[in-house]
XYZ file of C-alpha atoms in Angstrom:
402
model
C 101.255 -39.299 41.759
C 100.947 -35.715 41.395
C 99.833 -33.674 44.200
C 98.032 -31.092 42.099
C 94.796 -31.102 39.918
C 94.821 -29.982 36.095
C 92.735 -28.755 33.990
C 92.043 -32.195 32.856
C 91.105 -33.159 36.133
C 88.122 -30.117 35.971
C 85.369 -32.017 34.019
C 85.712 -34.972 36.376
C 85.983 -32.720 39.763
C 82.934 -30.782 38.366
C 80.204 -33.640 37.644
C 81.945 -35.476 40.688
C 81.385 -32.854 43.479
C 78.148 -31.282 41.603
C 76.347 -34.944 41.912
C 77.431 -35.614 45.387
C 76.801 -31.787 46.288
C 73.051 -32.340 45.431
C 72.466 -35.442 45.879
C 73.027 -35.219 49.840
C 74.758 -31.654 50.709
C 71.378 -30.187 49.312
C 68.566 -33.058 49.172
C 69.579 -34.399 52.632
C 71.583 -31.758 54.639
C 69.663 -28.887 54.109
C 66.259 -30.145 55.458
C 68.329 -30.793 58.858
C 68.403 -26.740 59.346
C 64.979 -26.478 58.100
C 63.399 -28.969 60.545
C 63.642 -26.699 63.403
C 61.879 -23.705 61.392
C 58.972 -25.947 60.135
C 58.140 -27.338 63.253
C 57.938 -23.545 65.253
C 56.417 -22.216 61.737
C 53.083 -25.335 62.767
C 53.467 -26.444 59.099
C 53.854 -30.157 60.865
C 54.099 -31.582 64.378
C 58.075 -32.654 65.957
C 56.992 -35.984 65.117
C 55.691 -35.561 61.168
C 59.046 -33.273 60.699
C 60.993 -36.279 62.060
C 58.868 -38.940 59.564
C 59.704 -36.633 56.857
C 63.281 -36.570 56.986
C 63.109 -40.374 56.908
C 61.418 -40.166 54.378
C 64.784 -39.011 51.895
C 66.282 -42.352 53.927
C 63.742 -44.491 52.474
C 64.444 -42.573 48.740
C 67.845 -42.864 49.182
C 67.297 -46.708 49.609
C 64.948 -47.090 46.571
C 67.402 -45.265 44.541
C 70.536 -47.315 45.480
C 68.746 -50.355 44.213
C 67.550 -48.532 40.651
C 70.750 -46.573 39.898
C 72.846 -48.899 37.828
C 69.684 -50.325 36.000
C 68.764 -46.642 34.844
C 72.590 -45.820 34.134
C 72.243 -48.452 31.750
C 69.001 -48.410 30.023
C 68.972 -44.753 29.383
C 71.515 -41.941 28.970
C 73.526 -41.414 31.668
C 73.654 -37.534 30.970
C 69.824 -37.821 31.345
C 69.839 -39.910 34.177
C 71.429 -37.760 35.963
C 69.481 -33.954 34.557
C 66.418 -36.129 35.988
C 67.950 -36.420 39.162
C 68.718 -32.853 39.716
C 65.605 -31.780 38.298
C 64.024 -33.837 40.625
C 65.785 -32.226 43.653
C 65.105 -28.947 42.454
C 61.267 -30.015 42.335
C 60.941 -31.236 45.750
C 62.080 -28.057 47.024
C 59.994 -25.767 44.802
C 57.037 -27.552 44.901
C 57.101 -27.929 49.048
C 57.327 -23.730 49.215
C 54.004 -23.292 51.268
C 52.558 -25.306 53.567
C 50.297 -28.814 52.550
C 49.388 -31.880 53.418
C 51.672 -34.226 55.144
C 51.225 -36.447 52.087
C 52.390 -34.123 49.680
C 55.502 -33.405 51.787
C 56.508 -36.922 52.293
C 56.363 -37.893 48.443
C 58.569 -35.255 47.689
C 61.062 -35.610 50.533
C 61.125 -38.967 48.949
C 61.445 -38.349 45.319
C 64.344 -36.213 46.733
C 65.978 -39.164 48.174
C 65.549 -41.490 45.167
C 66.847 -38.598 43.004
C 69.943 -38.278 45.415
C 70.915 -41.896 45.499
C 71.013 -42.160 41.894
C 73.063 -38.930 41.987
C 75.813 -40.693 44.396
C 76.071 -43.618 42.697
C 76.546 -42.691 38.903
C 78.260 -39.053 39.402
C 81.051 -40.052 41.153
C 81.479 -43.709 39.095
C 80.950 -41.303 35.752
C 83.752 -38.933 36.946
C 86.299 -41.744 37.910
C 85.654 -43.363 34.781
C 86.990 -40.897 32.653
C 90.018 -40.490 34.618
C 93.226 -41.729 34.277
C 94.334 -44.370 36.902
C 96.966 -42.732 38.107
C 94.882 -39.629 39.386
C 91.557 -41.940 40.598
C 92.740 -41.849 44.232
C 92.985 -38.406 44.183
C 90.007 -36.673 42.190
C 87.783 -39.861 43.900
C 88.372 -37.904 47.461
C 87.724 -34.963 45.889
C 84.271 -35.912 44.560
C 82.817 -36.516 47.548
C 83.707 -33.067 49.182
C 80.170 -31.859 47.662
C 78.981 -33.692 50.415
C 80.467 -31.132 52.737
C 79.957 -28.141 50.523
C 76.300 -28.556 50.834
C 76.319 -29.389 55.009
C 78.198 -25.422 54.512
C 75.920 -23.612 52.326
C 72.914 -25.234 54.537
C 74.607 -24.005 57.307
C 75.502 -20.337 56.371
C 72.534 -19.927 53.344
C 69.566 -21.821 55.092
C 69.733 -19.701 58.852
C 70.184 -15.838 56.434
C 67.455 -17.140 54.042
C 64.945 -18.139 57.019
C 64.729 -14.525 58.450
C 63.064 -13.834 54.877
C 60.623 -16.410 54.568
C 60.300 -20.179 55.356
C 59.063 -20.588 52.142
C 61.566 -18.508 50.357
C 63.708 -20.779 51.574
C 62.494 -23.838 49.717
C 62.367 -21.938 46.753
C 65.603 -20.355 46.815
C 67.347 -24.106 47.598
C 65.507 -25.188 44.603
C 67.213 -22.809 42.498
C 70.611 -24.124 44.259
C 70.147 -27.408 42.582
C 69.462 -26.000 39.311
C 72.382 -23.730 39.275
C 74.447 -27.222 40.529
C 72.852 -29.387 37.755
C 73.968 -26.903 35.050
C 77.050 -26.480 36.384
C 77.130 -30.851 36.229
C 76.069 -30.854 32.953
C 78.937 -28.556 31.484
C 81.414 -31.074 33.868
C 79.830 -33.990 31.861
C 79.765 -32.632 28.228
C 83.699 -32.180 28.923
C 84.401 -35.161 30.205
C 87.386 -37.492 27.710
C 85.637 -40.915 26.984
C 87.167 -43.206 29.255
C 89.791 -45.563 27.580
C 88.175 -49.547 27.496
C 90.214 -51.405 29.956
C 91.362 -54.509 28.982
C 89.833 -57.850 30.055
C 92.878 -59.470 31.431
C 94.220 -56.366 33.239
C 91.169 -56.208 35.293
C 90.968 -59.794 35.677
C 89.557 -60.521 39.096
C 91.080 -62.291 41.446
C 89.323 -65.544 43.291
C 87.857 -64.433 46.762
C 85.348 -67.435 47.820
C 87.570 -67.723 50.617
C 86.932 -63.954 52.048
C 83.356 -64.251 51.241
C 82.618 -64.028 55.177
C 84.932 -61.325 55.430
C 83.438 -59.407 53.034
C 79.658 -60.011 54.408
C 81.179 -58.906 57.975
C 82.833 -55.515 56.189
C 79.301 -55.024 54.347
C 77.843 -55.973 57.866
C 80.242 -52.941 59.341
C 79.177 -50.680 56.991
C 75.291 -51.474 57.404
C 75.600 -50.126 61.421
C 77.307 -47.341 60.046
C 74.591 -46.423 58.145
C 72.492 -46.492 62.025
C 75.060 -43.878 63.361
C 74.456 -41.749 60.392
C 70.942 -40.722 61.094
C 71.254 -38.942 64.274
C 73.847 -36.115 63.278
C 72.509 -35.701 59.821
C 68.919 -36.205 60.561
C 67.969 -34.860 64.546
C 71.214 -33.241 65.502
C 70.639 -29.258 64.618
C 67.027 -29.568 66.400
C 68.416 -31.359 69.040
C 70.361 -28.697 69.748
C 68.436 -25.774 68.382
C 64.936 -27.121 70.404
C 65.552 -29.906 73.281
C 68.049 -28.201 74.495
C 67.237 -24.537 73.754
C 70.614 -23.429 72.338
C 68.716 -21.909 69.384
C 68.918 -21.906 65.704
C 71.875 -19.711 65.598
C 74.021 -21.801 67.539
C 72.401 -25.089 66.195
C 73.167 -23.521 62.582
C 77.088 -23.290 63.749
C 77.304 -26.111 64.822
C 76.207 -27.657 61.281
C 78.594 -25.752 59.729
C 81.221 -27.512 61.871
C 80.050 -30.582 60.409
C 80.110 -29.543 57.049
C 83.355 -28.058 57.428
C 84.439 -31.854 58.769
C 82.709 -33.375 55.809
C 85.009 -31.419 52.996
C 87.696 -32.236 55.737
C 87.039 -35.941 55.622
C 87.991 -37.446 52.226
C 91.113 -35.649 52.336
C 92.114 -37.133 56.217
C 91.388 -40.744 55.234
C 93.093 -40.666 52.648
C 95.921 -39.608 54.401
C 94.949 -42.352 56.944
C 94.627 -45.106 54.488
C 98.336 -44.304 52.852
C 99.815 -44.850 56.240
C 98.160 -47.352 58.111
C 96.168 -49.492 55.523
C 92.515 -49.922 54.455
C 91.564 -51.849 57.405
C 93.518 -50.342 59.948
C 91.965 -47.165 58.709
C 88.541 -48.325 58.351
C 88.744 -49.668 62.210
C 90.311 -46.459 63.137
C 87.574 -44.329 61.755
C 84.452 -46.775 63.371
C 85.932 -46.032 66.890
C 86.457 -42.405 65.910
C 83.299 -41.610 64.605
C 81.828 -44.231 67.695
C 83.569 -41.850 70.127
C 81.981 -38.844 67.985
C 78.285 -39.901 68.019
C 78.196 -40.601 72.337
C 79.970 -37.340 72.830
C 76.724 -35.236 73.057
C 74.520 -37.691 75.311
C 77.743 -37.081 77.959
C 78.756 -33.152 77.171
C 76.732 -31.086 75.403
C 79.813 -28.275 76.590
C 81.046 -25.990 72.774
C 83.919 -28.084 72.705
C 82.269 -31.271 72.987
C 79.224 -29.811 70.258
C 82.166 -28.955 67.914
C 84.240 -31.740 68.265
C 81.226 -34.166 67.408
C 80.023 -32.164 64.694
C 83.141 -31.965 63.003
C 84.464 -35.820 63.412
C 80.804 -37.219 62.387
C 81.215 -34.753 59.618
C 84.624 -35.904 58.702
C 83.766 -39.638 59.254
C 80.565 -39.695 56.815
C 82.209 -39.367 53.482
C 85.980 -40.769 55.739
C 84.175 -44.301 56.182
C 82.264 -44.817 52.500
C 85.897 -44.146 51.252
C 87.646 -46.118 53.114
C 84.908 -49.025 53.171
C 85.264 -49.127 49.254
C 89.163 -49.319 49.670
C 89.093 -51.711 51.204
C 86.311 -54.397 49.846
C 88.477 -53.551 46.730
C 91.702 -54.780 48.273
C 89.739 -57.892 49.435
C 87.833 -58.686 46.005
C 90.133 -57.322 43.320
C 89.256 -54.281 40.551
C 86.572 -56.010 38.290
C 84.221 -57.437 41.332
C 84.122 -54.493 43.416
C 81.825 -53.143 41.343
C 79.642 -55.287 42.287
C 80.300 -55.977 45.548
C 80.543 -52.205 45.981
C 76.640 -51.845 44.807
C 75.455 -54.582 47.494
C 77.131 -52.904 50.010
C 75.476 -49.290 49.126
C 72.111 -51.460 49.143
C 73.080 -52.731 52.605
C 73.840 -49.248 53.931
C 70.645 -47.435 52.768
C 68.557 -50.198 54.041
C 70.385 -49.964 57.161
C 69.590 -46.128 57.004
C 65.873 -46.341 56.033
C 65.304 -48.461 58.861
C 67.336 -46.767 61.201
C 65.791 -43.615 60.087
C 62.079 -44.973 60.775
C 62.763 -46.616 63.896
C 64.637 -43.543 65.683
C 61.635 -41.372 64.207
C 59.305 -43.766 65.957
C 61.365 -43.613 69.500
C 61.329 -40.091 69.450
C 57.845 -39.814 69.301
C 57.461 -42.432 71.822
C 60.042 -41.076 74.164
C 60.178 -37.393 73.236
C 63.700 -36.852 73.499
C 67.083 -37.219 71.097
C 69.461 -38.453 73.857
C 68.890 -41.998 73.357
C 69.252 -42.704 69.899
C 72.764 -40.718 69.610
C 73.475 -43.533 72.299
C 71.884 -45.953 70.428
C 73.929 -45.382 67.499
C 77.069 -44.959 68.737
C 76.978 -48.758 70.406
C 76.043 -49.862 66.684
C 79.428 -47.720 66.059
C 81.594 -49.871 68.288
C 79.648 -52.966 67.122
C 80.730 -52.195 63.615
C 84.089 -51.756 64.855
C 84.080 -54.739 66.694
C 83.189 -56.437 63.424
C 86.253 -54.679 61.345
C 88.287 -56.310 63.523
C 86.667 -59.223 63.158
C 87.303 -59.834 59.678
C 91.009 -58.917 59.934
C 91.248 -61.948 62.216
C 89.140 -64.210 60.225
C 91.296 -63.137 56.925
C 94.543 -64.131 58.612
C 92.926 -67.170 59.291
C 92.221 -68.189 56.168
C 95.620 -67.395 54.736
C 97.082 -68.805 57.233
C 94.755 -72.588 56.574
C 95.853 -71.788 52.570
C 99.542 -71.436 53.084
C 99.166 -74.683 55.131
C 97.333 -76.719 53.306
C 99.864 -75.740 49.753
C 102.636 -77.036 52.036
């Protein structure tokens, strides 16, 4: 496989990394900086800033389950100019204080917009390329991910000393400029070739049905270490522990620097050690990651978990997909693939409720990063789990043909 992109490769790289660059670098990532600012600004309470950012969780969730359907029924082009138009709206429209209400639809039309970005950008851009380059451009889609953890970082902190407001506005016009520049990517893009039936034939997997549900259970806890770092971790820093928002702001660019980082390392990971050794690999690393902070809250320790959690976001959905597609086969991974995106953002929505609710009954962050990282090891734990149970089971089928 080539090591290089072309300029074939462009259309696909640009509707890839535009979708996933909006629908979480900006939607998601960019209210982390901006929690800090609203809650010292009085717009809302520590407590309604934390219910808000759930709120994108419980979007997100809502549209996981509606993204296919919609991909379908209507035009995916306009699916998708919806989506970012959406975005772009919930920022806009949110430039001024209001009502609690009005803040919490929009932080979740934001998430439903960005869900349905994730799911059909990057599935639109691998579609129309070639199967010899799909490893490659796929890791390369999700570095928008990253890309927008960076411009939060670096854009969000310089825009704030204008105006808090300004600021919404301003990342409003962000998603425009990123939905044009998707829309050129997707008018460019070479119809993808129809694959034939018996080439991606799938293969019988009734006997790894429990080790599929334990990987999809895996990925569901990942979903509860998520929400700290990408949700509470710049205020944590920034206001429980009185570093400020210029060091909180570095610190998020760490992570964001980790998240364009990430695709590329698992991949890297995955060629030499497997899909599951990889997967397990990256639990306990990102595990490791997420408890750092509630024992060392030293630079080195800030910057080390910024950047693996960073790295490990987009590193574990890659490598989770890998390797439910080694397990199922080509043709029902799609599908698998969906319930397991379902799983996660239920997971998240949940998670992302519940921690909001501890924090305002306990008043500090410290606890859930622990809280998450156990669910960490316990998805680990589980990874493992279903590498044992899948030798098993080959092991009863090559008995029982003998």
């Amino acid at each position: 496989m080539s090591r290089t992109f072309t300029s074939h490769d462009l259309p696909a790289l640009m509707t890839g990394i535009m979708a996933t660059l909006a629908g979480i670098g900006i939607a998601r990532f960019a209210y982390t900086p901006l929690l800090p600012a609203i809650i010292q600004e009085g717009w809302f309470t520590a407590s309604q800033g934390a219910y808000l950012g759930a709120a994108n969780l419980l979007g997100y969730f809502i549209g996981a389950l509606v993204a296919h359907s919609l991909s379908e029924r209507f035009s995916t082009r306009h699916v998708m100019a919806a989506s970012f138009a959406g975005i772009a709206l919930s920022f806009v429209l949110c430039a001024g204080e209001g009502g609690f209400t009005w803040f919490f639809f929009w932080r979740l039309v934001s998430g439903i917009a960005g869900a349905i970005l994730m799911v059909v950008g990057p599935s639109l851009a691998l579609a129309a390329t070639p199967a010899e380059r799909k490893t490659r451009v796929g890791a390369m889609v999700f570095t928008g991910i990253g890309l927008g953890a960076l411009l939060s970082a670096f854009i969000v902190p310089l825009l704030l000393e204008l105006s808090l407001a300004f600021t919404w506005g301003a990342l409003g016009l962000l998603c425009v400029m990123a939905g044009l520049l998707c829309d050129h990517g997707i008018t460019r893009l070479a119809l993808p070739a129809t694959a034939s039936s018996t080439a991606n034939k799938s293969r019988e997997y009734s006997g790894v049905k429990v080790v599929v549900w334990l990987v999809i259970s895996a990925y569901a806890l990942d979903a509860v270490g998520f929400v700290p770092h990408t949700v509470f971790w710049v205020d944590y820093l920034a206001r429980e522990n009185a570093l400020g928002n210029q060091a909180a702001s570095f610190q998020w660019g760490i992570f964001g620097l980790g998240a364009v980082c990430g695709p590329l390392m698992v991949g890297a990971l995955a060629q030499r050690a497997g899909w599951h050794y990889g997967l397990a690999i990256a639990f306990l690393a990102k595990a490791a990651a997420v408890l750092l902070p509630v024992f060392s809250l030293a630079l080195i320790s800030q910057s080390v978990s910024s950047f693996m959690v960073g790295a490990m976001i987009p590193g574990i959905v890659a490598l989770t997909s890998g390797r439910l597609a080694e397990l199922v086969g080509p043709t029902a991974h799609k599908k698998i693939w969906g319930q397991a995106t379902a799983a996660f953002a239920a997971a998240q929505a949940v998670a992302g409720y519940a921690m909001s609710a501890l924090y305002g009954v306990w008043g500090t962050y410290s606890p859930l990063f622990a809280i998450s990282g156990l669910m960490l090891v316990a998805g680990f734990l589980l990874v493992l789990l279903s590498r044992g149970l899948q030798q098993r089971n080959a092991a009863l089928t090559a008995q029982n043909r003998r």
